[in-house]
PDB file of C-alpha atoms in Angstrom:
ATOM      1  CA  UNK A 105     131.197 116.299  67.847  1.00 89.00           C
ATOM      2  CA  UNK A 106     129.686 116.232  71.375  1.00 83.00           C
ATOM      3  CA  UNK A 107     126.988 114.251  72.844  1.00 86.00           C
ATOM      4  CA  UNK A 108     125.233 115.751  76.111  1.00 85.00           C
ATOM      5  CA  UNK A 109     122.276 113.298  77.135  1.00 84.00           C
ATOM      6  CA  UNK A 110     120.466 112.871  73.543  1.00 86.00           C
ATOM      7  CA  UNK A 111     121.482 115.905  71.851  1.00 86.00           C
ATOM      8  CA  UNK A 112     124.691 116.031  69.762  1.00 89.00           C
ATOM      9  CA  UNK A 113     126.843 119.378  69.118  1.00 86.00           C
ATOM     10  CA  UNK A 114     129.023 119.630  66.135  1.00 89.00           C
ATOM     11  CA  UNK A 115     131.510 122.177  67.658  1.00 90.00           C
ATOM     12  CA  UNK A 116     132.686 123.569  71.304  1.00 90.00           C
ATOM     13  CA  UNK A 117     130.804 126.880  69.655  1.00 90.00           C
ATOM     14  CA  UNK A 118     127.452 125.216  69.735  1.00 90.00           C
ATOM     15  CA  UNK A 119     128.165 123.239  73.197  1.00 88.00           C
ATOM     16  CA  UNK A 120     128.495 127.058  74.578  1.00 91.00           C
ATOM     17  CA  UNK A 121     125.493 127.680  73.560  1.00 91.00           C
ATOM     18  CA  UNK A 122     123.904 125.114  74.910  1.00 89.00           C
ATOM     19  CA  UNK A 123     124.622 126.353  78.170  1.00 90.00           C
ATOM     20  CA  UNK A 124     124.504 130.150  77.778  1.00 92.00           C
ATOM     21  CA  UNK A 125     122.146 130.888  74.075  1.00 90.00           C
ATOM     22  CA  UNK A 126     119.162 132.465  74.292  1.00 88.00           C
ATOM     23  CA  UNK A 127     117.805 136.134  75.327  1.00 91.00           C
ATOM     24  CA  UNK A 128     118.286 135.765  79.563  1.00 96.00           C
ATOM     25  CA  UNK A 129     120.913 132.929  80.493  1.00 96.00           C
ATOM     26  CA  UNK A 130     123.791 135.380  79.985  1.00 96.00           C
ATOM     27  CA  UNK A 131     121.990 138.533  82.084  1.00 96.00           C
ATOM     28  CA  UNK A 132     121.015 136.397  84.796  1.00 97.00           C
ATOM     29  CA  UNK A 133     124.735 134.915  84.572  1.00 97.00           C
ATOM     30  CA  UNK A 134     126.103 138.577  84.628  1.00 96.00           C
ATOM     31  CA  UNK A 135     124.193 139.844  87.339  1.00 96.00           C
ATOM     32  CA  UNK A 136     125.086 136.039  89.497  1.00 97.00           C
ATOM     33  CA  UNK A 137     128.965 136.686  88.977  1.00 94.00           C
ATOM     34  CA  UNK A 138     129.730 138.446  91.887  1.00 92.00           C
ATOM     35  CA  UNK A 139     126.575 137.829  93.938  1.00 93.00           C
ATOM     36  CA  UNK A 140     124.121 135.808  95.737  1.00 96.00           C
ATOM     37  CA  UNK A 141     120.167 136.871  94.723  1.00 96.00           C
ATOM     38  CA  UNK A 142     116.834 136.030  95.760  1.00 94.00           C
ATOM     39  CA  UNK A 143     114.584 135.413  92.928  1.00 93.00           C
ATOM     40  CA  UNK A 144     112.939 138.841  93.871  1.00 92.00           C
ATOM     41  CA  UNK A 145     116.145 140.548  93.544  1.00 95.00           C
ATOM     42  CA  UNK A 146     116.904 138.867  89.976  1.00 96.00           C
ATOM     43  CA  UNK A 147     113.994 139.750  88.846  1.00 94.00           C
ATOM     44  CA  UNK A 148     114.136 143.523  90.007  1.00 94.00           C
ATOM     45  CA  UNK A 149     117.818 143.558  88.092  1.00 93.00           C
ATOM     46  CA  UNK A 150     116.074 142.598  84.909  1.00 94.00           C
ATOM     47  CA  UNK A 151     112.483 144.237  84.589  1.00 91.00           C
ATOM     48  CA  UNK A 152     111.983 143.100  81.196  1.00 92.00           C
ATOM     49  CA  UNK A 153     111.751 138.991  82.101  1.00 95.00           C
ATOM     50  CA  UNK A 154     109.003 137.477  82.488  1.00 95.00           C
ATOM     51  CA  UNK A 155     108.244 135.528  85.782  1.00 94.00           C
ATOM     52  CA  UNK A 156     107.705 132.308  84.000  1.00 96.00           C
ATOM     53  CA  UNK A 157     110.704 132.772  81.961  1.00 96.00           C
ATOM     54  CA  UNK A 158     112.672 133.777  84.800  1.00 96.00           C
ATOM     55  CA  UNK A 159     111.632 130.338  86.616  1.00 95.00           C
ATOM     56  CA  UNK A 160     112.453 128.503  83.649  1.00 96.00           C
ATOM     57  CA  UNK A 161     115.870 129.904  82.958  1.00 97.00           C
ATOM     58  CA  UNK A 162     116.998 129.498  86.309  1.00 97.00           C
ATOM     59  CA  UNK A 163     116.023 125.685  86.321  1.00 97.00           C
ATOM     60  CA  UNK A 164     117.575 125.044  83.273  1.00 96.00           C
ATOM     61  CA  UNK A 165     121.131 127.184  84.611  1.00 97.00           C
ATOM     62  CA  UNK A 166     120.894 125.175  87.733  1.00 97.00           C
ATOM     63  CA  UNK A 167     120.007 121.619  85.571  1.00 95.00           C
ATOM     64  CA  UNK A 168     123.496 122.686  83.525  1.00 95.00           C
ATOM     65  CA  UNK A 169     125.149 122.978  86.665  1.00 96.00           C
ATOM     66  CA  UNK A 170     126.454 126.761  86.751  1.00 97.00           C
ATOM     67  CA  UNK A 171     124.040 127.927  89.231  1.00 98.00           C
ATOM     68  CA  UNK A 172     123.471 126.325  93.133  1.00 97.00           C
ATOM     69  CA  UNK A 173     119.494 126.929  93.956  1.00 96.00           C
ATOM     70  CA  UNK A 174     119.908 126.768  98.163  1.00 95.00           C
ATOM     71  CA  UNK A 175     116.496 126.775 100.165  1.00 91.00           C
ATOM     72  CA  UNK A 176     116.786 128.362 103.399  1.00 87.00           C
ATOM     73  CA  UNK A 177     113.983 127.776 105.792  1.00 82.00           C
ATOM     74  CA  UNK A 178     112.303 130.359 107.936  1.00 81.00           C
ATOM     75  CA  UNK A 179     109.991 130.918 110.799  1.00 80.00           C
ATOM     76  CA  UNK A 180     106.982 131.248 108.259  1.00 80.00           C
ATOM     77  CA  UNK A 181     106.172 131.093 104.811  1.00 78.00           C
ATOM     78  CA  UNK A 182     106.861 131.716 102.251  1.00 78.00           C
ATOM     79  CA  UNK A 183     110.973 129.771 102.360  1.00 80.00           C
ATOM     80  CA  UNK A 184     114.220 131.976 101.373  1.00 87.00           C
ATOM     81  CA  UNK A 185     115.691 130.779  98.329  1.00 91.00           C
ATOM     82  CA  UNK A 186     119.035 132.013  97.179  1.00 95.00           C
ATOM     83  CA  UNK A 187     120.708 131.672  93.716  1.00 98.00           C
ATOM     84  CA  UNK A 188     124.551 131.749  93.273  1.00 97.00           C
ATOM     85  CA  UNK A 189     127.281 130.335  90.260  1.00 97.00           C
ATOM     86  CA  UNK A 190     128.529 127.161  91.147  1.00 97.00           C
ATOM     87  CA  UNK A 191     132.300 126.660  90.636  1.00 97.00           C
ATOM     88  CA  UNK A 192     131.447 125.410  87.266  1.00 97.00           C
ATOM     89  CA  UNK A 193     129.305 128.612  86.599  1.00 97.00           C
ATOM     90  CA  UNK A 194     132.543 130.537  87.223  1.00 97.00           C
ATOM     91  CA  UNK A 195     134.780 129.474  84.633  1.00 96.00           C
ATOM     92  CA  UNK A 196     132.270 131.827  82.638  1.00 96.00           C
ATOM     93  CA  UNK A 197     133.179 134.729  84.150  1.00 96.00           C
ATOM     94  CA  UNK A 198     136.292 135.982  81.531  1.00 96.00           C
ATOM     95  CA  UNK A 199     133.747 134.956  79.004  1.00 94.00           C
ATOM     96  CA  UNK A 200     130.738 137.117  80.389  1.00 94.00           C
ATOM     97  CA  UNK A 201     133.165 139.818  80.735  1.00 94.00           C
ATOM     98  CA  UNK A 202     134.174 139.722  76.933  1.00 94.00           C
ATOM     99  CA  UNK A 203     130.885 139.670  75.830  1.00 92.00           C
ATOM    100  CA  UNK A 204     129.521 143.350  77.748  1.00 91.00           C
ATOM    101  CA  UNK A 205     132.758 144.650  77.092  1.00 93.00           C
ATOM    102  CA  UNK A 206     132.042 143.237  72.946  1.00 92.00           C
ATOM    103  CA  UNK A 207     128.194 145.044  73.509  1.00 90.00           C
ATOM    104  CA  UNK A 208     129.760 148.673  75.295  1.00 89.00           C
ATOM    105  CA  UNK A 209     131.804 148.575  71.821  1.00 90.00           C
ATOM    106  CA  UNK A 210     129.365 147.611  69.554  1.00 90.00           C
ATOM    107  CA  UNK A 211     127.632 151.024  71.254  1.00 88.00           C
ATOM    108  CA  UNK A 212     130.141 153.181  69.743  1.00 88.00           C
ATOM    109  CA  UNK A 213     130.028 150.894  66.036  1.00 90.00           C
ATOM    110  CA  UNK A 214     126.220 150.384  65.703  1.00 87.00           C
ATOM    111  CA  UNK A 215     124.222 153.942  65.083  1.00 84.00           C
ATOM    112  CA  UNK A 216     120.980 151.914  65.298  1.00 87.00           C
ATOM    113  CA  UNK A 217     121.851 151.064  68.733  1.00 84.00           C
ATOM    114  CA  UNK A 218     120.149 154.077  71.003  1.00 85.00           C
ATOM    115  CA  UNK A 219     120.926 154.008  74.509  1.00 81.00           C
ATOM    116  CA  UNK A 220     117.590 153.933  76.723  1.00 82.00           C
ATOM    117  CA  UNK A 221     117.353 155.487  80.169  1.00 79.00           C
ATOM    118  CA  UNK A 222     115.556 153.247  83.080  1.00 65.00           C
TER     119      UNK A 222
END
């Protein structure tokens, strides 16, 4: 078992999830792996989050300590703000990759999955 402030984990499975469950923490992860975003940009990649949720997510990724939140200031409002993996964020990397290459299978398994155009 694992304690992480005043939760405990029963397995390395569920301390995973504590830093990557839930609907968005993997896509924002995914689309962080090889790049530095503004918020606008993240939220362009993923059209389907909410801006609230977005803001959230990100807070808790950078709380966890696998994204860096850097402020850059400029000449006049509104300040640049860029989001990148942290070293830490990176070890994730082999793991994000498993996981879309798992879903681009499960495409081929699944007939109720139907592939949407954008």
């Amino acid at each position: 078992m694992f304690k992480v402030e005043d939760k405990v984990y029963p397995c390395c499975t569920s301390l995973t999830m504590k830093y990557i469950g839930g609907k968005w923490k993997t896509v924002i992860l995914i689309h962080l792996k090889n790049n530095t975003l503004r918020y606008n940009e993240i939220r362009k990649t993923i059209p389907t989050i909410s801006e609230r949720t977005l803001s959230l997510q990100l807070k808790q990724l950078e709380e966890d300590g696998l994204i860096s939140r850097k402020v850059i200031a400029t000449d006049k409002p509104p300040l640049r703000v860029e989001y990148s993996m942290t070293d830490f964020g990176k070890t994730l990397i082999p793991l994000l990759d498993m996981i879309s290459s798992w879903g681009e299978e499960a495409i081929k398994w699944d007939d109720k999955i139907e592939v949407v155009k954008k």
